[in-house]
């Protein structure tokens, strides 16, 4: 089941203000997969949380201190990471940046 249009254009895709220096754009998705862009201001914190979705993320820009389970690493533009289902994770933005997240299945809580 396709949601929305086949093409999404950055200038036509609204940003959601999540507060505390974090904004989100939702791109294409269906019931199996979803692409999301998250923009962080310096110092913004993606609180530790978990969800049943698999997640892969590409660091489009910026520097983040990323925690996945009991591991903490600094990731930068060009890096990426995988988060297994139900793994506790979160980040602190050290330099303003953008993360490109892919979730499977889609994050119905974002809609």
PDB file of N, CA and C in Angstrom:
ATOM      1  N   UNK A   1       0.839  -1.178   0.000  1.00  0.00           N
ATOM      2  CA  UNK A   1       0.000   0.000   0.000  1.00  0.00           C
ATOM      3  C   UNK A   1       0.881   1.236   0.000  1.00  0.00           C
ATOM      4  N   UNK A   2       0.892   1.953  -1.071  1.00  0.00           N
ATOM      5  CA  UNK A   2       1.724   3.141  -1.210  1.00  0.00           C
ATOM      6  C   UNK A   2       1.053   4.329  -0.544  1.00  0.00           C
ATOM      7  N   UNK A   3       1.856   5.091   0.194  1.00  0.00           N
ATOM      8  CA  UNK A   3       1.359   6.288   0.860  1.00  0.00           C
ATOM      9  C   UNK A   3       1.928   7.512   0.157  1.00  0.00           C
ATOM     10  N   UNK A   4       1.109   8.451  -0.190  1.00  0.00           N
ATOM     11  CA  UNK A   4       1.593   9.687  -0.798  1.00  0.00           C
ATOM     12  C   UNK A   4       1.960   9.492  -2.261  1.00  0.00           C
ATOM     13  N   UNK A   5       2.923  10.273  -2.707  1.00  0.00           N
ATOM     14  CA  UNK A   5       3.300  10.276  -4.108  1.00  0.00           C
ATOM     15  C   UNK A   5       4.574   9.475  -4.328  1.00  0.00           C
ATOM     16  N   UNK A   6       4.840   9.155  -5.587  1.00  0.00           N
ATOM     17  CA  UNK A   6       6.044   8.402  -5.920  1.00  0.00           C
ATOM     18  C   UNK A   6       7.305   9.241  -5.757  1.00  0.00           C
ATOM     19  N   UNK A   7       7.196  10.551  -5.898  1.00  0.00           N
ATOM     20  CA  UNK A   7       8.341  11.442  -5.762  1.00  0.00           C
ATOM     21  C   UNK A   7       8.082  12.407  -4.615  1.00  0.00           C
ATOM     22  N   UNK A   8       9.143  12.694  -3.859  1.00  0.00           N
ATOM     23  CA  UNK A   8       9.056  13.699  -2.803  1.00  0.00           C
ATOM     24  C   UNK A   8      10.172  14.708  -3.073  1.00  0.00           C
ATOM     25  N   UNK A   9       9.844  15.977  -3.012  1.00  0.00           N
ATOM     26  CA  UNK A   9      10.801  17.043  -3.260  1.00  0.00           C
ATOM     27  C   UNK A   9      11.011  17.817  -1.965  1.00  0.00           C
ATOM     28  N   UNK A  10      12.278  18.061  -1.638  1.00  0.00           N
ATOM     29  CA  UNK A  10      12.626  18.679  -0.361  1.00  0.00           C
ATOM     30  C   UNK A  10      11.833  19.954  -0.098  1.00  0.00           C
ATOM     31  N   UNK A  11      11.720  20.827  -1.098  1.00  0.00           N
ATOM     32  CA  UNK A  11      11.032  22.110  -0.891  1.00  0.00           C
ATOM     33  C   UNK A  11       9.524  21.957  -0.720  1.00  0.00           C
ATOM     34  N   UNK A  12       8.975  20.807  -1.104  1.00  0.00           N
ATOM     35  CA  UNK A  12       7.537  20.571  -0.962  1.00  0.00           C
ATOM     36  C   UNK A  12       7.208  19.686   0.234  1.00  0.00           C
ATOM     37  N   UNK A  13       8.235  19.204   0.933  1.00  0.00           N
ATOM     38  CA  UNK A  13       8.032  18.292   2.055  1.00  0.00           C
ATOM     39  C   UNK A  13       8.130  19.084   3.353  1.00  0.00           C
ATOM     40  N   UNK A  14       7.029  19.174   4.108  1.00  0.00           N
ATOM     41  CA  UNK A  14       7.045  20.013   5.309  1.00  0.00           C
ATOM     42  C   UNK A  14       7.942  19.448   6.409  1.00  0.00           C
ATOM     43  N   UNK A  15       8.541  20.368   7.155  1.00  0.00           N
ATOM     44  CA  UNK A  15       9.313  19.993   8.339  1.00  0.00           C
ATOM     45  C   UNK A  15       8.379  19.980   9.539  1.00  0.00           C
ATOM     46  N   UNK A  16       8.508  18.969  10.375  1.00  0.00           N
ATOM     47  CA  UNK A  16       7.785  18.918  11.647  1.00  0.00           C
ATOM     48  C   UNK A  16       8.755  19.367  12.733  1.00  0.00           C
ATOM     49  N   UNK A  17       8.365  20.339  13.542  1.00  0.00           N
ATOM     50  CA  UNK A  17       9.190  20.804  14.652  1.00  0.00           C
ATOM     51  C   UNK A  17       8.920  19.915  15.851  1.00  0.00           C
ATOM     52  N   UNK A  18       9.920  19.116  16.227  1.00  0.00           N
ATOM     53  CA  UNK A  18       9.759  18.194  17.347  1.00  0.00           C
ATOM     54  C   UNK A  18      10.164  18.837  18.670  1.00  0.00           C
ATOM     55  N   UNK A  19      10.648  20.087  18.595  1.00  0.00           N
ATOM     56  CA  UNK A  19      11.090  20.780  19.796  1.00  0.00           C
ATOM     57  C   UNK A  19      12.532  20.446  20.138  1.00  0.00           C
ATOM     58  N   UNK A  20      13.106  21.240  21.008  1.00  0.00           N
ATOM     59  CA  UNK A  20      14.464  21.020  21.512  1.00  0.00           C
ATOM     60  C   UNK A  20      15.514  20.894  20.414  1.00  0.00           C
ATOM     61  N   UNK A  21      15.317  21.640  19.310  1.00  0.00           N
ATOM     62  CA  UNK A  21      16.330  21.676  18.268  1.00  0.00           C
ATOM     63  C   UNK A  21      16.316  20.526  17.282  1.00  0.00           C
ATOM     64  N   UNK A  22      15.188  19.804  17.193  1.00  0.00           N
ATOM     65  CA  UNK A  22      15.079  18.670  16.263  1.00  0.00           C
ATOM     66  C   UNK A  22      13.879  18.892  15.343  1.00  0.00           C
ATOM     67  N   UNK A  23      14.103  18.694  14.037  1.00  0.00           N
ATOM     68  CA  UNK A  23      13.042  18.795  13.029  1.00  0.00           C
ATOM     69  C   UNK A  23      13.059  17.532  12.181  1.00  0.00           C
ATOM     70  N   UNK A  24      11.897  17.178  11.623  1.00  0.00           N
ATOM     71  CA  UNK A  24      11.780  15.933  10.869  1.00  0.00           C
ATOM     72  C   UNK A  24      10.997  16.154   9.584  1.00  0.00           C
ATOM     73  N   UNK A  25      11.473  15.536   8.508  1.00  0.00           N
ATOM     74  CA  UNK A  25      10.739  15.457   7.243  1.00  0.00           C
ATOM     75  C   UNK A  25      10.462  13.983   6.964  1.00  0.00           C
ATOM     76  N   UNK A  26       9.223  13.669   6.612  1.00  0.00           N
ATOM     77  CA  UNK A  26       8.865  12.294   6.259  1.00  0.00           C
ATOM     78  C   UNK A  26       8.790  12.195   4.747  1.00  0.00           C
ATOM     79  N   UNK A  27       9.563  11.296   4.202  1.00  0.00           N
ATOM     80  CA  UNK A  27       9.585  11.070   2.755  1.00  0.00           C
ATOM     81  C   UNK A  27       8.742   9.846   2.423  1.00  0.00           C
ATOM     82  N   UNK A  28       9.125   9.068   1.432  1.00  0.00           N
ATOM     83  CA  UNK A  28       8.304   7.957   0.975  1.00  0.00           C
ATOM     84  C   UNK A  28       8.197   6.826   1.985  1.00  0.00           C
ATOM     85  N   UNK A  29       7.050   6.181   1.970  1.00  0.00           N
ATOM     86  CA  UNK A  29       6.851   5.014   2.826  1.00  0.00           C
ATOM     87  C   UNK A  29       5.678   4.191   2.338  1.00  0.00           C
ATOM     88  N   UNK A  30       5.695   2.941   2.740  1.00  0.00           N
ATOM     89  CA  UNK A  30       4.534   2.069   2.632  1.00  0.00           C
ATOM     90  C   UNK A  30       4.487   1.294   3.947  1.00  0.00           C
ATOM     91  N   UNK A  31       3.759   0.196   3.998  1.00  0.00           N
ATOM     92  CA  UNK A  31       3.653  -0.507   5.277  1.00  0.00           C
ATOM     93  C   UNK A  31       4.932  -1.255   5.654  1.00  0.00           C
ATOM     94  N   UNK A  32       5.904  -1.376   4.734  1.00  0.00           N
ATOM     95  CA  UNK A  32       7.124  -2.135   5.005  1.00  0.00           C
ATOM     96  C   UNK A  32       8.363  -1.286   5.248  1.00  0.00           C
ATOM     97  N   UNK A  33       8.372  -0.028   4.786  1.00  0.00           N
ATOM     98  CA  UNK A  33       9.591   0.774   4.834  1.00  0.00           C
ATOM     99  C   UNK A  33       9.240   2.261   4.893  1.00  0.00           C
ATOM    100  N   UNK A  34      10.153   3.065   5.467  1.00  0.00           N
ATOM    101  CA  UNK A  34       9.932   4.504   5.566  1.00  0.00           C
ATOM    102  C   UNK A  34      11.279   5.220   5.561  1.00  0.00           C
ATOM    103  N   UNK A  35      11.343   6.350   4.836  1.00  0.00           N
ATOM    104  CA  UNK A  35      12.526   7.212   4.815  1.00  0.00           C
ATOM    105  C   UNK A  35      12.198   8.509   5.544  1.00  0.00           C
ATOM    106  N   UNK A  36      13.077   8.896   6.481  1.00  0.00           N
ATOM    107  CA  UNK A  36      12.856  10.086   7.295  1.00  0.00           C
ATOM    108  C   UNK A  36      14.165  10.875   7.378  1.00  0.00           C
ATOM    109  N   UNK A  37      14.073  12.192   7.251  1.00  0.00           N
ATOM    110  CA  UNK A  37      15.231  13.063   7.425  1.00  0.00           C
ATOM    111  C   UNK A  37      15.050  13.805   8.747  1.00  0.00           C
ATOM    112  N   UNK A  38      16.090  13.769   9.600  1.00  0.00           N
ATOM    113  CA  UNK A  38      16.037  14.438  10.899  1.00  0.00           C
ATOM    114  C   UNK A  38      17.169  15.459  10.976  1.00  0.00           C
ATOM    115  N   UNK A  39      16.796  16.715  11.253  1.00  0.00           N
ATOM    116  CA  UNK A  39      17.767  17.808  11.345  1.00  0.00           C
ATOM    117  C   UNK A  39      17.937  18.179  12.818  1.00  0.00           C
ATOM    118  N   UNK A  40      19.208  18.256  13.262  1.00  0.00           N
ATOM    119  CA  UNK A  40      19.533  18.539  14.656  1.00  0.00           C
ATOM    120  C   UNK A  40      20.348  19.821  14.764  1.00  0.00           C
ATOM    121  N   UNK A  41      19.983  20.678  15.717  1.00  0.00           N
ATOM    122  CA  UNK A  41      20.814  21.811  16.090  1.00  0.00           C
ATOM    123  C   UNK A  41      21.902  21.308  17.032  1.00  0.00           C
ATOM    124  N   UNK A  42      23.001  22.052  17.131  1.00  0.00           N
ATOM    125  CA  UNK A  42      24.066  21.691  18.058  1.00  0.00           C
ATOM    126  C   UNK A  42      23.500  21.590  19.471  1.00  0.00           C
ATOM    127  N   UNK A  43      23.835  20.507  20.151  1.00  0.00           N
ATOM    128  CA  UNK A  43      23.372  20.286  21.512  1.00  0.00           C
ATOM    129  C   UNK A  43      22.046  19.566  21.626  1.00  0.00           C
ATOM    130  N   UNK A  44      21.334  19.403  20.505  1.00  0.00           N
ATOM    131  CA  UNK A  44      20.050  18.694  20.543  1.00  0.00           C
ATOM    132  C   UNK A  44      20.291  17.225  20.916  1.00  0.00           C
ATOM    133  N   UNK A  45      19.355  16.683  21.674  1.00  0.00           N
ATOM    134  CA  UNK A  45      19.487  15.314  22.172  1.00  0.00           C
ATOM    135  C   UNK A  45      18.338  14.459  21.650  1.00  0.00           C
ATOM    136  N   UNK A  46      18.685  13.391  20.949  1.00  0.00           N
ATOM    137  CA  UNK A  46      17.717  12.350  20.620  1.00  0.00           C
ATOM    138  C   UNK A  46      17.683  11.415  21.822  1.00  0.00           C
ATOM    139  N   UNK A  47      16.682  11.565  22.681  1.00  0.00           N
ATOM    140  CA  UNK A  47      16.618  10.826  23.944  1.00  0.00           C
ATOM    141  C   UNK A  47      16.732   9.321  23.710  1.00  0.00           C
ATOM    142  N   UNK A  48      17.326   8.617  24.673  1.00  0.00           N
ATOM    143  CA  UNK A  48      17.397   7.159  24.604  1.00  0.00           C
ATOM    144  C   UNK A  48      15.982   6.595  24.503  1.00  0.00           C
ATOM    145  N   UNK A  49      15.798   5.686  23.573  1.00  0.00           N
ATOM    146  CA  UNK A  49      14.491   5.076  23.356  1.00  0.00           C
ATOM    147  C   UNK A  49      14.688   3.752  22.618  1.00  0.00           C
ATOM    148  N   UNK A  50      13.633   3.029  22.437  1.00  0.00           N
ATOM    149  CA  UNK A  50      13.665   1.787  21.657  1.00  0.00           C
ATOM    150  C   UNK A  50      12.342   1.622  20.935  1.00  0.00           C
ATOM    151  N   UNK A  51      12.375   0.854  19.854  1.00  0.00           N
ATOM    152  CA  UNK A  51      11.167   0.546  19.089  1.00  0.00           C
ATOM    153  C   UNK A  51      11.379  -0.784  18.379  1.00  0.00           C
ATOM    154  N   UNK A  52      10.303  -1.392  17.942  1.00  0.00           N
ATOM    155  CA  UNK A  52      10.388  -2.726  17.338  1.00  0.00           C
ATOM    156  C   UNK A  52      10.849  -2.700  15.885  1.00  0.00           C
ATOM    157  N   UNK A  53      11.057  -1.524  15.326  1.00  0.00           N
ATOM    158  CA  UNK A  53      11.475  -1.400  13.930  1.00  0.00           C
ATOM    159  C   UNK A  53      12.976  -1.616  13.791  1.00  0.00           C
ATOM    160  N   UNK A  54      13.409  -2.189  12.674  1.00  0.00           N
ATOM    161  CA  UNK A  54      14.816  -2.149  12.286  1.00  0.00           C
ATOM    162  C   UNK A  54      15.081  -0.751  11.754  1.00  0.00           C
ATOM    163  N   UNK A  55      16.297  -0.238  11.992  1.00  0.00           N
ATOM    164  CA  UNK A  55      16.640   1.108  11.541  1.00  0.00           C
ATOM    165  C   UNK A  55      18.064   1.116  10.998  1.00  0.00           C
ATOM    166  N   UNK A  56      18.242   1.752   9.847  1.00  0.00           N
ATOM    167  CA  UNK A  56      19.573   2.074   9.340  1.00  0.00           C
ATOM    168  C   UNK A  56      19.604   3.576   9.127  1.00  0.00           C
ATOM    169  N   UNK A  57      20.759   4.176   9.429  1.00  0.00           N
ATOM    170  CA  UNK A  57      20.877   5.631   9.345  1.00  0.00           C
ATOM    171  C   UNK A  57      22.173   6.002   8.645  1.00  0.00           C
ATOM    172  N   UNK A  58      22.075   7.021   7.796  1.00  0.00           N
ATOM    173  CA  UNK A  58      23.219   7.617   7.116  1.00  0.00           C
ATOM    174  C   UNK A  58      23.392   9.033   7.652  1.00  0.00           C
ATOM    175  N   UNK A  59      24.625   9.390   8.011  1.00  0.00           N
ATOM    176  CA  UNK A  59      24.902  10.740   8.505  1.00  0.00           C
ATOM    177  C   UNK A  59      25.179  11.627   7.295  1.00  0.00           C
ATOM    178  N   UNK A  60      24.198  12.466   6.959  1.00  0.00           N
ATOM    179  CA  UNK A  60      24.311  13.346   5.802  1.00  0.00           C
ATOM    180  C   UNK A  60      25.215  14.538   6.098  1.00  0.00           C
ATOM    181  N   UNK A  61      25.209  15.014   7.344  1.00  0.00           N
ATOM    182  CA  UNK A  61      26.063  16.126   7.753  1.00  0.00           C
ATOM    183  C   UNK A  61      26.118  16.155   9.265  1.00  0.00           C
ATOM    184  N   UNK A  62      27.094  16.909   9.798  1.00  0.00           N
ATOM    185  CA  UNK A  62      27.203  17.085  11.235  1.00  0.00           C
ATOM    186  C   UNK A  62      28.043  16.022  11.911  1.00  0.00           C
ATOM    187  N   UNK A  63      28.063  16.115  13.254  1.00  0.00           N
ATOM    188  CA  UNK A  63      28.774  15.163  14.111  1.00  0.00           C
ATOM    189  C   UNK A  63      27.851  14.807  15.264  1.00  0.00           C
ATOM    190  N   UNK A  64      27.730  13.511  15.546  1.00  0.00           N
ATOM    191  CA  UNK A  64      26.825  13.015  16.574  1.00  0.00           C
ATOM    192  C   UNK A  64      27.545  12.014  17.473  1.00  0.00           C
ATOM    193  N   UNK A  65      27.262  12.075  18.767  1.00  0.00           N
ATOM    194  CA  UNK A  65      27.678  11.014  19.673  1.00  0.00           C
ATOM    195  C   UNK A  65      26.496  10.057  19.755  1.00  0.00           C
ATOM    196  N   UNK A  66      26.673   8.869  19.194  1.00  0.00           N
ATOM    197  CA  UNK A  66      25.579   7.905  19.052  1.00  0.00           C
ATOM    198  C   UNK A  66      25.758   6.771  20.045  1.00  0.00           C
ATOM    199  N   UNK A  67      24.693   6.465  20.759  1.00  0.00           N
ATOM    200  CA  UNK A  67      24.673   5.331  21.677  1.00  0.00           C
ATOM    201  C   UNK A  67      23.722   4.282  21.125  1.00  0.00           C
ATOM    202  N   UNK A  68      24.226   3.055  20.996  1.00  0.00           N
ATOM    203  CA  UNK A  68      23.403   1.905  20.606  1.00  0.00           C
ATOM    204  C   UNK A  68      23.727   0.800  21.607  1.00  0.00           C
ATOM    205  N   UNK A  69      22.730   0.437  22.419  1.00  0.00           N
ATOM    206  CA  UNK A  69      22.973  -0.546  23.476  1.00  0.00           C
ATOM    207  C   UNK A  69      24.021  -0.014  24.430  1.00  0.00           C
ATOM    208  N   UNK A  70      25.090  -0.780  24.656  1.00  0.00           N
ATOM    209  CA  UNK A  70      26.147  -0.342  25.571  1.00  0.00           C
ATOM    210  C   UNK A  70      27.342   0.253  24.830  1.00  0.00           C
ATOM    211  N   UNK A  71      27.183   0.523  23.529  1.00  0.00           N
ATOM    212  CA  UNK A  71      28.267   1.104  22.740  1.00  0.00           C
ATOM    213  C   UNK A  71      27.995   2.577  22.437  1.00  0.00           C
ATOM    214  N   UNK A  72      29.044   3.387  22.511  1.00  0.00           N
ATOM    215  CA  UNK A  72      28.941   4.813  22.211  1.00  0.00           C
ATOM    216  C   UNK A  72      30.056   5.152  21.223  1.00  0.00           C
ATOM    217  N   UNK A  73      29.696   5.752  20.093  1.00  0.00           N
ATOM    218  CA  UNK A  73      30.658   6.118  19.054  1.00  0.00           C
ATOM    219  C   UNK A  73      30.324   7.510  18.533  1.00  0.00           C
ATOM    220  N   UNK A  74      31.347   8.192  18.024  1.00  0.00           N
ATOM    221  CA  UNK A  74      31.141   9.464  17.339  1.00  0.00           C
ATOM    222  C   UNK A  74      31.027   9.183  15.851  1.00  0.00           C
ATOM    223  N   UNK A  75      29.940   9.660  15.247  1.00  0.00           N
ATOM    224  CA  UNK A  75      29.715   9.465  13.809  1.00  0.00           C
ATOM    225  C   UNK A  75      29.648  10.819  13.127  1.00  0.00           C
ATOM    226  N   UNK A  76      30.134  10.845  11.881  1.00  0.00           N
ATOM    227  CA  UNK A  76      30.237  12.080  11.102  1.00  0.00           C
ATOM    228  C   UNK A  76      29.681  11.859   9.705  1.00  0.00           C
ATOM    229  N   UNK A  77      29.615  12.971   8.960  1.00  0.00           N
ATOM    230  CA  UNK A  77      29.179  12.937   7.562  1.00  0.00           C
ATOM    231  C   UNK A  77      29.823  11.750   6.841  1.00  0.00           C
ATOM    232  N   UNK A  78      28.978  10.971   6.173  1.00  0.00           N
ATOM    233  CA  UNK A  78      29.448   9.812   5.425  1.00  0.00           C
ATOM    234  C   UNK A  78      29.399   8.508   6.197  1.00  0.00           C
ATOM    235  N   UNK A  79      29.219   8.579   7.521  1.00  0.00           N
ATOM    236  CA  UNK A  79      29.135   7.369   8.342  1.00  0.00           C
ATOM    237  C   UNK A  79      27.688   6.869   8.373  1.00  0.00           C
ATOM    238  N   UNK A  80      27.517   5.696   8.918  1.00  0.00           N
ATOM    239  CA  UNK A  80      26.181   5.130   9.070  1.00  0.00           C
ATOM    240  C   UNK A  80      26.157   4.155  10.233  1.00  0.00           C
ATOM    241  N   UNK A  81      24.960   3.706  10.579  1.00  0.00           N
ATOM    242  CA  UNK A  81      24.821   2.708  11.635  1.00  0.00           C
ATOM    243  C   UNK A  81      23.513   1.948  11.462  1.00  0.00           C
ATOM    244  N   UNK A  82      23.469   0.763  12.093  1.00  0.00           N
ATOM    245  CA  UNK A  82      22.301  -0.113  12.095  1.00  0.00           C
ATOM    246  C   UNK A  82      21.838  -0.281  13.535  1.00  0.00           C
ATOM    247  N   UNK A  83      20.527  -0.200  13.733  1.00  0.00           N
ATOM    248  CA  UNK A  83      19.945  -0.413  15.055  1.00  0.00           C
ATOM    249  C   UNK A  83      18.970  -1.581  14.948  1.00  0.00           C
ATOM    250  N   UNK A  84      19.280  -2.697  15.635  1.00  0.00           N
ATOM    251  CA  UNK A  84      18.358  -3.834  15.610  1.00  0.00           C
ATOM    252  C   UNK A  84      17.049  -3.503  16.332  1.00  0.00           C
ATOM    253  N   UNK A  85      15.995  -4.248  16.053  1.00  0.00           N
ATOM    254  CA  UNK A  85      14.730  -4.031  16.758  1.00  0.00           C
ATOM    255  C   UNK A  85      14.919  -4.115  18.274  1.00  0.00           C
ATOM    256  N   UNK A  86      14.213  -3.252  18.989  1.00  0.00           N
ATOM    257  CA  UNK A  86      14.155  -3.241  20.453  1.00  0.00           C
ATOM    258  C   UNK A  86      15.493  -2.946  21.135  1.00  0.00           C
ATOM    259  N   UNK A  87      16.432  -2.331  20.411  1.00  0.00           N
ATOM    260  CA  UNK A  87      17.726  -1.936  21.002  1.00  0.00           C
ATOM    261  C   UNK A  87      17.624  -0.480  21.462  1.00  0.00           C
ATOM    262  N   UNK A  88      18.028  -0.213  22.689  1.00  0.00           N
ATOM    263  CA  UNK A  88      18.010   1.154  23.214  1.00  0.00           C
ATOM    264  C   UNK A  88      19.064   1.974  22.472  1.00  0.00           C
ATOM    265  N   UNK A  89      18.673   3.181  22.042  1.00  0.00           N
ATOM    266  CA  UNK A  89      19.591   4.043  21.290  1.00  0.00           C
ATOM    267  C   UNK A  89      19.189   5.505  21.450  1.00  0.00           C
ATOM    268  N   UNK A  90      20.159   6.383  21.172  1.00  0.00           N
ATOM    269  CA  UNK A  90      19.927   7.814  21.229  1.00  0.00           C
ATOM    270  C   UNK A  90      21.194   8.532  20.806  1.00  0.00           C
ATOM    271  N   UNK A  91      21.109   9.862  20.684  1.00  0.00           N
ATOM    272  CA  UNK A  91      22.275  10.608  20.227  1.00  0.00           C
ATOM    273  C   UNK A  91      22.305  12.005  20.827  1.00  0.00           C
ATOM    274  N   UNK A  92      23.500  12.587  20.785  1.00  0.00           N
ATOM    275  CA  UNK A  92      23.709  13.989  21.127  1.00  0.00           C
ATOM    276  C   UNK A  92      24.376  14.617  19.915  1.00  0.00           C
ATOM    277  N   UNK A  93      23.838  15.741  19.448  1.00  0.00           N
ATOM    278  CA  UNK A  93      24.397  16.423  18.285  1.00  0.00           C
ATOM    279  C   UNK A  93      25.538  17.331  18.727  1.00  0.00           C
ATOM    280  N   UNK A  94      26.754  17.027  18.262  1.00  0.00           N
ATOM    281  CA  UNK A  94      27.940  17.799  18.621  1.00  0.00           C
ATOM    282  C   UNK A  94      28.191  18.950  17.655  1.00  0.00           C
ATOM    283  N   UNK A  95      27.818  18.771  16.392  1.00  0.00           N
ATOM    284  CA  UNK A  95      27.867  19.820  15.368  1.00  0.00           C
ATOM    285  C   UNK A  95      26.583  19.697  14.568  1.00  0.00           C
ATOM    286  N   UNK A  96      25.908  20.802  14.250  1.00  0.00           N
ATOM    287  CA  UNK A  96      24.612  20.724  13.560  1.00  0.00           C
ATOM    288  C   UNK A  96      24.672  19.772  12.377  1.00  0.00           C
ATOM    289  N   UNK A  97      23.601  18.994  12.217  1.00  0.00           N
ATOM    290  CA  UNK A  97      23.628  18.018  11.133  1.00  0.00           C
ATOM    291  C   UNK A  97      22.285  17.401  10.823  1.00  0.00           C
ATOM    292  N   UNK A  98      22.343  16.501   9.842  1.00  0.00           N
ATOM    293  CA  UNK A  98      21.149  15.825   9.333  1.00  0.00           C
ATOM    294  C   UNK A  98      21.412  14.326   9.296  1.00  0.00           C
ATOM    295  N   UNK A  99      20.454  13.567   9.801  1.00  0.00           N
ATOM    296  CA  UNK A  99      20.480  12.107   9.736  1.00  0.00           C
ATOM    297  C   UNK A  99      19.392  11.647   8.777  1.00  0.00           C
ATOM    298  N   UNK A 100      19.707  10.664   7.946  1.00  0.00           N
ATOM    299  CA  UNK A 100      18.741  10.057   7.033  1.00  0.00           C
ATOM    300  C   UNK A 100      18.429   8.665   7.581  1.00  0.00           C
ATOM    301  N   UNK A 101      17.213   8.482   8.067  1.00  0.00           N
ATOM    302  CA  UNK A 101      16.793   7.230   8.701  1.00  0.00           C
ATOM    303  C   UNK A 101      15.904   6.428   7.765  1.00  0.00           C
ATOM    304  N   UNK A 102      16.105   5.109   7.781  1.00  0.00           N
ATOM    305  CA  UNK A 102      15.210   4.182   7.096  1.00  0.00           C
ATOM    306  C   UNK A 102      14.708   3.196   8.141  1.00  0.00           C
ATOM    307  N   UNK A 103      13.396   3.050   8.211  1.00  0.00           N
ATOM    308  CA  UNK A 103      12.763   2.153   9.172  1.00  0.00           C
ATOM    309  C   UNK A 103      12.012   1.046   8.451  1.00  0.00           C
ATOM    310  N   UNK A 104      12.039  -0.149   9.048  1.00  0.00           N
ATOM    311  CA  UNK A 104      11.223  -1.253   8.554  1.00  0.00           C
ATOM    312  C   UNK A 104      10.652  -1.989   9.753  1.00  0.00           C
ATOM    313  N   UNK A 105       9.325  -2.153   9.821  1.00  0.00           N
ATOM    314  CA  UNK A 105       8.331  -1.533   8.945  1.00  0.00           C
ATOM    315  C   UNK A 105       8.252  -0.025   9.211  1.00  0.00           C
ATOM    316  N   UNK A 106       7.323   0.650   8.529  1.00  0.00           N
ATOM    317  CA  UNK A 106       7.213   2.104   8.683  1.00  0.00           C
ATOM    318  C   UNK A 106       6.847   2.478  10.121  1.00  0.00           C
ATOM    319  N   UNK A 107       7.156   3.704  10.509  1.00  0.00           N
ATOM    320  CA  UNK A 107       6.879   4.203  11.848  1.00  0.00           C
ATOM    321  C   UNK A 107       5.482   4.836  11.861  1.00  0.00           C
ATOM    322  N   UNK A 108       4.497   4.030  12.186  1.00  0.00           N
ATOM    323  CA  UNK A 108       3.136   4.549  12.221  1.00  0.00           C
ATOM    324  C   UNK A 108       2.985   5.655  13.256  1.00  0.00           C
ATOM    325  N   UNK A 109       3.828   5.659  14.291  1.00  0.00           N
ATOM    326  CA  UNK A 109       3.761   6.704  15.315  1.00  0.00           C
ATOM    327  C   UNK A 109       4.237   8.063  14.771  1.00  0.00           C
ATOM    328  N   UNK A 110       4.882   8.094  13.614  1.00  0.00           N
ATOM    329  CA  UNK A 110       5.318   9.360  13.010  1.00  0.00           C
ATOM    330  C   UNK A 110       4.210   9.989  12.169  1.00  0.00           C
ATOM    331  N   UNK A 111       3.177   9.227  11.844  1.00  0.00           N
ATOM    332  CA  UNK A 111       2.131   9.711  10.923  1.00  0.00           C
ATOM    333  C   UNK A 111       0.954  10.333  11.665  1.00  0.00           C
TER     334      UNK A 111
END
